Short mmCIF file of C-alpha atoms and ligand atoms in Angstrom, two decimals:
data_model
loop_
_atom_site.label_atom_id
_atom_site.label_comp_id
_atom_site.label_asym_id
_atom_site.label_seq_id
_atom_site.Cartn_x
_atom_site.Cartn_y
_atom_site.Cartn_z
CA MET A 243 28.04 23.91 -11.04
CA PRO A 244 26.50 24.98 -7.42
CA ILE A 245 26.71 21.94 -4.77
CA PRO A 246 22.73 21.11 -4.61
CA ASP A 247 21.79 21.69 -1.19
CA TYR A 248 18.33 19.21 -0.83
CA VAL A 249 17.63 16.24 0.18
CA ALA A 250 14.96 13.82 -0.62
CA GLY A 251 13.09 11.14 1.64
CA LEU A 252 10.88 8.80 -0.05
CA ASP A 253 8.39 6.68 1.79
CA VAL A 254 7.42 3.53 -0.02
CA GLY A 255 4.15 2.63 2.06
CA THR A 256 1.61 -0.23 1.63
CA THR A 257 -0.94 2.22 1.08
CA LYS A 258 1.01 5.68 -0.46
CA ILE A 259 3.84 6.75 -1.80
CA CYS A 260 5.58 9.88 -0.14
CA THR A 261 8.27 11.89 -1.39
CA VAL A 262 9.37 14.92 0.64
CA ILE A 263 11.80 17.00 -0.46
CA ALA A 264 13.66 19.40 1.83
CA GLN A 265 16.33 22.11 2.39
CA GLN A 266 18.42 22.98 5.70
CA SER A 267 17.62 26.43 6.78
CA ALA A 268 20.00 28.87 8.10
CA ARG A 269 18.18 28.80 11.74
CA GLY A 270 18.87 25.12 11.62
CA ALA A 271 14.99 23.94 11.15
CA LEU A 272 14.00 21.76 8.05
CA ASP A 273 12.55 23.48 5.46
CA VAL A 274 9.70 21.55 3.32
CA LEU A 275 10.18 22.21 -0.42
CA GLY A 276 7.80 19.81 -2.32
CA VAL A 277 5.72 17.03 -1.14
CA GLY A 278 4.32 13.86 -3.43
CA LEU A 279 1.58 11.52 -2.60
CA SER A 280 0.34 8.83 -5.04
CA PRO A 281 -1.54 5.84 -4.30
CA SER A 282 0.64 2.98 -3.46
CA ALA A 283 0.42 0.01 -5.71
CA GLY A 284 2.40 -3.65 -6.13
CA LEU A 285 3.19 -3.50 -2.66
CA LYS A 286 1.88 -5.90 0.26
CA ARG A 287 2.58 -5.60 4.10
CA GLY A 288 5.28 -3.23 3.31
CA VAL A 289 6.93 -5.47 0.85
CA ILE A 290 7.33 -5.39 -3.48
CA VAL A 291 5.36 -7.71 -4.64
CA ASP A 292 4.36 -6.26 -8.38
CA GLN A 293 7.82 -4.28 -9.63
CA GLN A 294 5.92 -2.57 -12.59
CA GLU A 295 3.22 -1.25 -10.36
CA ALA A 296 6.01 -0.15 -7.70
CA THR A 297 7.91 1.94 -9.91
CA GLU A 298 4.92 3.64 -11.55
CA ALA A 299 3.61 4.70 -8.40
CA ILE A 300 7.02 5.89 -6.95
CA ALA A 301 7.73 7.76 -10.26
CA GLU A 302 3.80 9.48 -9.91
CA SER A 303 5.08 10.82 -6.20
CA VAL A 304 8.43 11.93 -7.31
CA ALA A 305 7.25 13.96 -10.05
CA ARG A 306 4.16 15.44 -7.97
CA ALA A 307 7.21 16.29 -5.14
CA GLU A 308 9.58 17.83 -7.73
CA ARG A 309 7.18 19.96 -9.78
CA MET A 310 6.36 21.37 -6.14
CA ALA A 311 9.60 21.90 -5.06
CA ASN A 312 10.94 23.00 -8.54
CA ARG A 313 14.04 20.87 -8.51
CA SER A 314 15.09 17.43 -9.50
CA VAL A 315 15.40 14.55 -7.19
CA HIS A 316 18.67 12.34 -8.47
CA GLY A 317 19.25 10.33 -5.03
CA ALA A 318 16.91 9.71 -1.56
CA TYR A 319 16.87 7.98 1.52
CA VAL A 320 14.26 5.48 1.32
CA GLY A 321 12.33 3.75 3.86
CA ILE A 322 12.07 0.09 4.28
CA THR A 323 9.91 -2.26 6.52
CA GLY A 324 8.14 -5.58 6.62
CA GLY A 325 7.87 -8.76 8.55
CA HIS A 326 11.60 -10.02 7.03
CA ILE A 327 13.36 -7.33 9.62
CA ALA A 328 14.92 -8.64 12.73
CA ALA A 329 16.85 -6.84 14.77
CA ARG A 330 18.92 -7.72 18.09
CA ASN A 331 21.52 -5.83 20.64
CA GLU A 332 24.97 -6.96 20.33
CA THR A 333 28.06 -6.16 22.16
CA GLY A 334 31.65 -6.15 20.11
CA ARG A 335 34.48 -6.44 22.15
CA VAL A 336 37.89 -5.32 21.45
CA ARG A 337 41.61 -4.93 23.51
CA VAL A 338 42.16 -1.07 23.52
CA ASN A 339 45.80 -0.16 21.41
CA PRO A 340 48.71 -0.53 23.45
CA SER A 341 49.03 3.45 24.03
CA GLY A 342 46.21 3.17 26.00
CA GLU A 343 44.12 5.53 24.90
CA VAL A 344 40.98 5.02 22.75
CA THR A 345 41.32 5.58 18.92
CA ALA A 346 38.77 5.82 15.88
CA ALA A 347 40.57 2.30 14.86
CA ASP A 348 39.62 0.91 18.30
CA VAL A 349 35.81 1.89 17.99
CA GLU A 350 36.04 0.49 14.42
CA LYS A 351 37.05 -2.59 15.24
CA ALA A 352 34.55 -3.14 18.68
CA VAL A 353 31.33 -2.12 16.20
CA GLN A 354 32.85 -4.50 13.58
CA SER A 355 33.02 -7.63 16.13
CA ALA A 356 29.47 -6.65 17.24
CA SER A 357 28.53 -6.73 13.48
CA ASP A 358 30.61 -10.00 12.58
CA SER A 359 28.84 -11.94 15.47
CA VAL A 360 25.37 -11.39 13.64
CA PRO A 361 24.79 -14.46 11.34
CA VAL A 362 23.52 -13.43 7.97
CA GLY A 363 23.51 -16.13 5.87
CA ARG A 364 22.93 -15.56 1.94
CA GLU A 365 19.79 -14.53 2.05
CA ARG A 366 19.93 -11.64 4.82
CA GLU A 367 22.12 -8.72 5.37
CA ILE A 368 22.76 -5.96 7.89
CA ILE A 369 21.09 -2.92 6.99
CA HIS A 370 21.47 -0.87 10.02
CA THR A 371 24.74 -0.87 13.01
CA ILE A 372 23.93 1.49 15.25
CA VAL A 373 25.97 1.90 18.15
CA ARG A 374 23.57 2.50 21.53
CA ASP A 375 26.75 3.43 23.63
CA PHE A 376 30.40 2.30 24.53
CA ALA A 377 31.89 0.47 27.92
CA ILE A 378 35.40 1.03 28.77
CA ASP A 379 37.00 -1.57 31.41
CA GLY A 380 33.18 -2.12 32.22
CA GLN A 381 32.10 1.21 32.65
CA SER A 382 29.15 1.63 30.62
CA GLY A 383 27.02 4.54 29.42
CA ILE A 384 30.21 6.24 27.13
CA LYS A 385 28.81 8.39 24.03
CA ARG A 386 32.21 9.58 23.11
CA PRO A 387 35.28 7.14 23.79
CA ILE A 388 37.90 8.62 21.52
CA GLY A 389 40.74 9.97 23.65
CA MET A 390 39.54 8.23 26.78
CA SER A 391 41.71 5.88 28.42
CA GLY A 392 41.21 2.13 29.41
CA HIS A 393 42.16 -1.59 28.29
CA ARG A 394 38.92 -2.82 27.16
CA LEU A 395 36.44 -1.34 24.78
CA ASP A 396 32.79 -2.53 24.55
CA ALA A 397 30.77 -1.52 21.87
CA HIS A 398 26.82 -2.01 22.72
CA VAL A 399 25.24 -2.28 19.10
CA HIS A 400 21.78 -2.38 17.47
CA ILE A 401 22.15 -4.43 14.53
CA VAL A 402 18.89 -4.58 11.79
CA THR A 403 19.34 -7.28 9.37
CA ALA A 404 16.59 -7.52 6.43
CA THR A 405 16.12 -10.12 3.90
CA ALA A 406 18.38 -8.88 0.80
CA SER A 407 16.22 -9.74 -2.11
CA VAL A 408 13.54 -7.76 -0.43
CA ARG A 409 15.83 -4.47 -0.02
CA GLN A 410 17.69 -5.32 -3.56
CA ASN A 411 13.84 -5.26 -5.21
CA LEU A 412 12.91 -1.73 -3.42
CA GLN A 413 16.46 -0.51 -4.77
CA ARG A 414 15.71 -1.57 -8.26
CA CYS A 415 12.00 0.29 -8.39
CA VAL A 416 13.79 3.22 -7.56
CA GLU A 417 16.63 3.16 -9.66
CA GLN A 418 14.85 2.37 -12.43
CA ILE A 419 13.47 6.07 -12.58
CA GLY A 420 16.79 7.46 -12.33
CA ILE A 421 17.22 7.85 -8.70
CA LYS A 422 20.20 6.67 -6.68
CA VAL A 423 18.98 5.24 -3.55
CA GLN A 424 21.74 6.63 -1.22
CA ARG A 425 20.59 4.76 1.69
CA CYS A 426 17.48 1.96 2.86
CA ILE A 427 16.39 3.14 6.04
CA LEU A 428 14.72 1.08 8.59
CA GLU A 429 11.31 2.95 8.56
CA PRO A 430 10.78 3.07 12.49
CA VAL A 431 14.47 4.23 12.67
CA ALA A 432 13.12 7.31 10.29
CA THR A 433 9.99 8.01 11.68
CA SER A 434 11.17 8.37 15.29
CA LEU A 435 13.26 11.44 14.36
CA ALA A 436 10.21 13.12 12.97
CA VAL A 437 8.03 12.63 15.76
CA VAL A 438 10.09 12.04 19.36
CA THR A 439 11.83 14.03 21.17
CA GLU A 440 15.26 13.86 22.48
CA ALA A 441 13.84 14.00 26.32
CA GLU A 442 11.31 11.08 25.05
CA ARG A 443 14.21 9.11 23.97
CA ASP A 444 16.22 9.82 27.14
CA LEU A 445 13.27 9.03 29.47
CA GLY A 446 12.91 5.83 27.40
CA VAL A 447 9.89 5.75 24.55
CA ILE A 448 8.24 3.59 22.23
CA LEU A 449 7.18 4.64 18.93
CA ILE A 450 4.65 3.02 17.23
CA ASP A 451 3.42 3.31 13.70
CA ILE A 452 0.43 2.28 12.69
CA GLY A 453 0.17 2.28 8.93
CA GLY A 454 -1.70 0.48 6.09
CA GLY A 455 0.07 -2.86 5.92
CA THR A 456 2.43 -3.41 8.68
CA THR A 457 3.03 -1.64 12.54
CA ASP A 458 6.28 -0.39 12.88
CA ILE A 459 7.90 -0.63 16.38
CA ALA A 460 10.73 1.33 17.81
CA VAL A 461 11.74 1.45 21.80
CA PHE A 462 14.61 3.78 22.84
CA ARG A 463 16.16 3.81 26.31
CA ASP A 464 19.01 5.77 27.53
CA GLY A 465 18.91 8.09 24.50
CA ALA A 466 19.08 5.38 21.72
CA ILE A 467 17.39 2.30 20.11
CA TYR A 468 16.99 -0.68 22.07
CA HIS A 469 14.48 -2.71 19.88
CA SER A 470 13.15 -2.12 16.34
CA ALA A 471 10.50 -4.45 14.84
CA ALA A 472 7.58 -4.14 12.31
CA VAL A 473 4.14 -6.25 12.79
CA PRO A 474 2.25 -7.34 9.56
CA VAL A 475 -0.95 -6.40 10.52
CA ALA A 476 -2.43 -2.66 10.39
CA GLY A 477 -4.99 -0.09 8.99
CA ASN A 478 -5.67 -2.40 6.21
CA HIS A 479 -6.88 -5.13 8.21
CA LEU A 480 -9.24 -3.03 10.05
CA THR A 481 -10.69 -1.91 6.34
CA ARG A 482 -10.87 -5.61 5.49
CA ASP A 483 -13.03 -6.29 8.58
CA LEU A 484 -15.56 -3.95 7.79
CA ALA A 485 -15.92 -4.90 4.68
CA HIS A 486 -16.55 -8.47 5.27
CA LEU A 487 -18.61 -7.83 8.28
CA LEU A 488 -20.65 -5.16 7.27
CA HIS A 489 -20.86 -6.82 3.59
CA ILE A 490 -19.71 -3.40 2.07
CA ASN A 491 -17.09 -2.84 -0.92
CA HIS A 492 -13.68 -1.94 0.23
CA GLU A 493 -13.68 1.82 -0.88
CA GLU A 494 -16.91 1.96 1.03
CA ALA A 495 -15.21 0.37 4.17
CA GLU A 496 -12.25 2.75 3.88
CA LYS A 497 -14.23 5.67 3.68
CA VAL A 498 -16.80 4.63 6.91
CA LYS A 499 -13.39 3.66 8.88
CA CYS A 500 -11.82 7.15 8.26
CA LYS A 501 -14.78 9.05 8.98
CA PHE A 502 -16.93 7.15 11.68
CA GLY A 503 -14.37 4.74 12.79
CA VAL A 504 -13.93 4.15 16.69
CA ALA A 505 -11.14 2.16 18.53
CA ILE A 506 -13.69 1.56 21.41
CA PRO A 507 -17.43 1.22 20.98
CA GLN A 508 -18.08 3.21 24.14
CA LEU A 509 -16.62 5.86 22.14
CA ALA A 510 -19.80 6.60 19.96
CA SER A 511 -23.16 7.22 21.16
CA ALA A 512 -25.52 4.56 21.58
CA ASP A 513 -28.20 6.03 19.36
CA GLN A 514 -25.78 6.95 16.44
CA VAL A 515 -27.01 5.24 13.55
CA ILE A 516 -24.72 5.71 10.11
CA GLN A 517 -25.40 4.71 6.45
CA VAL A 518 -23.50 2.68 4.31
CA ALA A 519 -23.81 1.42 0.72
CA GLN A 520 -24.78 -2.23 0.82
CA MET A 521 -22.39 -4.38 -1.41
CA GLY A 522 -23.96 -5.17 -5.33
CA THR A 523 -27.21 -3.46 -4.43
CA GLY A 524 -25.27 -0.16 -3.23
CA GLU A 525 -28.88 0.53 -1.09
CA ALA A 526 -28.17 2.39 2.19
CA ALA A 527 -28.19 0.21 4.88
CA ARG A 528 -28.21 1.56 8.77
CA VAL A 529 -25.29 0.64 10.95
CA PRO A 530 -25.11 1.53 14.58
CA ARG A 531 -21.69 3.61 14.70
CA GLN A 532 -20.99 1.29 18.01
CA LEU A 533 -20.95 -1.54 15.88
CA LEU A 534 -17.86 -0.02 14.06
CA GLY A 535 -16.03 0.04 17.21
CA GLU A 536 -17.19 -3.64 18.09
CA VAL A 537 -15.24 -4.48 14.55
CA ILE A 538 -12.19 -2.73 14.80
CA GLN A 539 -11.41 -2.72 18.31
CA PRO A 540 -10.57 -6.55 18.50
CA ARG A 541 -7.93 -6.33 15.48
CA LEU A 542 -6.44 -3.23 17.15
CA GLU A 543 -5.90 -5.14 20.19
CA GLU A 544 -4.61 -7.84 18.43
CA ILE A 545 -2.18 -5.39 17.02
CA PHE A 546 -1.12 -3.97 19.88
CA LEU A 547 -0.86 -6.89 21.79
CA MET A 548 1.55 -8.61 19.05
CA VAL A 549 3.62 -4.76 19.88
CA ARG A 550 3.49 -5.60 23.46
CA GLU A 551 4.88 -8.97 22.77
CA SER A 552 7.83 -7.75 20.54
CA ILE A 553 9.03 -5.23 23.05
CA GLU A 554 8.54 -8.15 25.95
CA GLN A 555 10.43 -10.30 23.70
CA ALA A 556 13.50 -8.17 23.64
CA GLY A 557 13.46 -6.92 27.26
CA ASP A 558 10.27 -5.38 29.03
CA LEU A 559 7.73 -2.68 28.77
CA ASP A 560 9.45 -0.65 32.12
CA MET A 561 12.08 1.98 31.55
CA THR A 562 9.71 3.22 29.15
CA ALA A 563 8.82 6.62 31.32
CA GLY A 564 8.41 8.53 28.21
CA GLY A 565 5.10 6.60 27.50
CA VAL A 566 4.46 5.76 23.66
CA VAL A 567 3.86 8.08 20.59
CA LEU A 568 1.39 6.83 18.16
CA THR A 569 2.09 7.78 14.47
CA GLY A 570 1.08 6.40 11.16
CA GLY A 571 -2.60 7.06 9.09
CA ALA A 572 -4.45 4.49 11.13
CA SER A 573 -3.45 6.24 14.25
CA GLN A 574 -5.93 8.80 13.43
CA LEU A 575 -8.85 6.51 14.40
CA TRP A 576 -10.37 8.13 17.43
CA GLY A 577 -9.66 6.15 21.12
CA THR A 578 -6.36 4.66 19.62
CA ASP A 579 -4.23 6.14 22.52
CA ARG A 580 -6.61 4.89 25.38
CA LEU A 581 -6.87 1.32 23.52
CA ALA A 582 -3.10 1.32 23.25
CA SER A 583 -2.72 2.37 26.87
CA GLU A 584 -4.96 -0.45 28.18
CA ILE A 585 -2.81 -2.93 26.69
CA LEU A 586 0.62 -0.94 26.93
CA ARG A 587 0.04 -1.38 31.11
CA ASP A 588 -1.39 1.83 31.36
CA LEU A 589 2.20 3.95 29.78
CA PRO A 590 0.71 7.80 28.94
CA VAL A 591 0.34 7.97 25.30
CA ARG A 592 0.52 10.87 22.78
CA TYR A 593 -0.15 11.38 19.36
CA GLY A 594 3.00 12.56 16.98
CA SER A 595 3.05 13.95 13.82
CA PRO A 596 6.41 15.77 12.37
CA LEU A 597 7.66 18.38 14.15
CA ASN A 598 10.13 21.13 14.39
CA LEU A 599 9.96 21.90 10.68
CA GLY A 600 10.69 25.43 9.54
CA LYS A 601 9.02 26.38 6.06
CA LEU A 602 5.74 24.78 4.89
CA ALA A 603 5.66 22.77 7.95
CA ALA A 604 1.96 22.80 7.82
CA THR A 605 2.00 20.57 4.44
CA VAL A 606 3.46 17.53 6.29
CA THR A 607 1.15 17.85 9.51
CA ASN A 608 -0.57 14.42 9.28
CA PRO A 609 0.80 11.48 10.89
CA ILE A 610 0.70 9.74 7.15
CA PHE A 611 4.08 11.86 6.65
CA SER A 612 5.99 11.02 9.91
CA THR A 613 8.36 8.80 7.69
CA GLY A 614 8.71 10.79 4.83
CA VAL A 615 9.87 13.67 6.59
CA GLY A 616 11.94 10.93 9.46
CA LEU A 617 13.70 9.87 5.97
CA ALA A 618 14.58 13.56 4.84
CA LEU A 619 15.38 14.50 8.13
CA GLN A 620 17.94 11.22 8.43
CA ALA A 621 19.63 12.64 5.02
CA ALA A 622 19.91 16.10 6.09
CA SER A 623 21.92 15.22 9.39
CA GLU A 624 24.13 13.02 6.54
CA GLU A 625 24.47 15.91 3.96
CA ALA A 626 23.05 13.34 1.43
CA TRP A 627 21.86 16.05 -1.27
CA ALA A 628 19.55 14.75 -3.21
CA GLY A 629 20.49 16.70 -6.46
CA GLU A 630 23.80 15.03 -6.92
CA SER A 631 23.95 12.66 -9.61
CA ALA A 632 27.24 11.86 -9.56
CA SER A 633 29.14 9.62 -6.59
CA PRO A 634 31.78 11.14 -4.55
CA SER A 635 35.22 9.72 -5.83
CA PRO A 636 36.20 7.11 -3.03
CA LEU A 637 39.90 8.91 -2.64
CA PRO A 638 38.43 12.41 -2.27
CA GLY A 639 40.82 15.74 -1.95
CA LEU A 640 40.64 17.87 1.22
CA LYS A 641 38.28 19.64 0.10
CA GLY A 642 35.89 16.89 -0.24
CA LEU A 643 36.88 14.79 2.95
CA HIS A 644 34.64 16.20 5.14
CA GLN A 645 31.92 15.50 2.56
CA TRP A 646 33.15 11.75 1.92
CA TRP A 647 33.45 11.45 5.55
CA SER A 648 29.83 12.46 6.44
CA GLN A 649 27.82 10.52 2.87
CA ARG A 650 30.34 7.39 2.64
CA VAL A 651 31.84 6.28 5.99
CA ARG A 652 29.94 7.98 8.73
CA PRO A 653 26.80 6.46 7.74
CA ARG A 654 28.00 3.10 6.95
CA LEU A 655 29.44 2.97 10.47
CA ALA A 656 26.17 4.32 11.60
CA ILE A 657 27.85 5.71 14.80
CA TRP A 658 27.32 9.47 13.29
CA ARG A 659 25.96 10.43 16.75
CA PHE A 660 29.04 9.76 18.59
CA TRP A 661 31.63 11.78 16.30
CA ALA A 662 29.74 14.78 15.75
N1 LIG B 776 -8.75 9.37 9.54
C1 LIG B 776 -8.26 8.16 9.19
N2 LIG B 776 -8.68 7.29 10.30
C2 LIG B 776 -8.43 5.91 10.33
N3 LIG B 776 -7.75 5.27 9.58
C3 LIG B 776 -7.27 6.58 8.76
C4 LIG B 776 -7.47 7.45 8.66
N4 LIG B 776 -6.56 8.31 7.59
C5 LIG B 776 -5.76 7.15 7.26
N5 LIG B 776 -6.23 5.87 7.97
C6 LIG B 776 -5.84 4.57 7.70
O1 LIG B 776 -4.29 4.67 7.66
C7 LIG B 776 -4.01 3.87 6.99
C8 LIG B 776 -2.53 4.05 6.04
O2 LIG B 776 -1.93 4.66 7.45
P1 LIG B 776 -0.04 4.81 6.56
O3 LIG B 776 -0.17 6.08 5.17
O4 LIG B 776 0.53 5.65 7.40
O5 LIG B 776 0.44 3.81 5.88
P2 LIG B 776 1.38 3.31 4.54
O6 LIG B 776 2.86 4.23 5.29
O7 LIG B 776 0.81 3.55 3.18
O8 LIG B 776 1.92 2.19 5.00
P3 LIG B 776 3.05 0.86 5.59
O9 LIG B 776 3.38 1.89 6.41
O10 LIG B 776 2.14 0.25 6.60
O11 LIG B 776 3.71 0.29 4.80
C9 LIG B 776 -4.69 3.22 5.57
O12 LIG B 776 -5.03 1.76 6.41
C10 LIG B 776 -5.85 4.12 5.71
O13 LIG B 776 -7.40 3.83 5.92
MG1 LIG B 777 4.19 3.74 6.70
#
């Protein structure tokens, strides 16, 4: 049987489920083969609260992508987010082996020692152990320490933990439809792969993904992840605010928000009036467009203040000369970039959508696809083929060694960037 050569990313979002099936092209870019979108169900603020509803919604999204790609998905990289996520930077330190030349075993021990220093208890688990860089005898900034001389090796590691039951429930829903969860990836980590450039990571950059139920954050410095978090306030809160204050139903509020919403009232002209259908009677009421901005602005400000606080708790806003990249469905509100810049100390802000794709790139240009594409990119970088139904043998022969390494060992250690 030929080895399948396509990957799948599954973004189980609060408002939509997005499946992206993709294939590495000969030119190195990722070709999109199929995309499936379905309205989300059974999720609140990024977390599954009704397994049956969520499973059905996931099945629908996957089926749509499979039909478009004309391929079956047996395995996928699945995004995880929510207020239960916590991240911290740790240092793992080991003495280099007596030869004085750093080996893979020394690296593994240093990384393990950093993971061991994070108390997880019974309810939480580590979902990412991402090496930022290494230091040898106090000299930091080393990306590939193997083969270098020294006595003491430090691994600077970004560790992300999640509530174990939340991850298990997500996995259960996906596996109920016959799809193996190859890896759970923190959503902003995946999203950043799709929308942030290497140059921005090197300069230092803040990624903000404003979705429906959560606003996800990833901060990079010196090319590596420095901070990650999820704030449980996002686009759906804006819809709810509009529905309450304008006395309109949820569907009408969503429509009005997406069509006429502004992040700053003054962006709309003072005399522009829109019509909304009143709750119950359905009668048309006239509302100044600036009023939408007056409802939206304080909530968006609250979101950016929470983002700022989260980043400042981990360090500070300096050292992000690459500015801010905004993505996610709710980033499409007119003026969101201006408001973000005002609150994030005048940093430059740009909008981000999936970059550098090959065929069918146009099907995923909207910022709602950033996470799904990022998950597929991560899967492709780890050669995690989505069509494989059987697990690779834990004791592979020579032929399967590379695959076993890249699919099992390298992702688990999450130090792939430094081994490639
Ligand atoms: N044109 C638009 N203008 C304003 N908001 C929009 C627009 N299009 C979509 N949105 C909002 O974006 C949000 C959904 O974004 P997205 O698809 O990124 O979220 P999600 O991935 O489902 O949720 P989460 O990541 O929070 O779990 C919704 O609140 C929706 O109303
Ligand atoms: Mg999302």
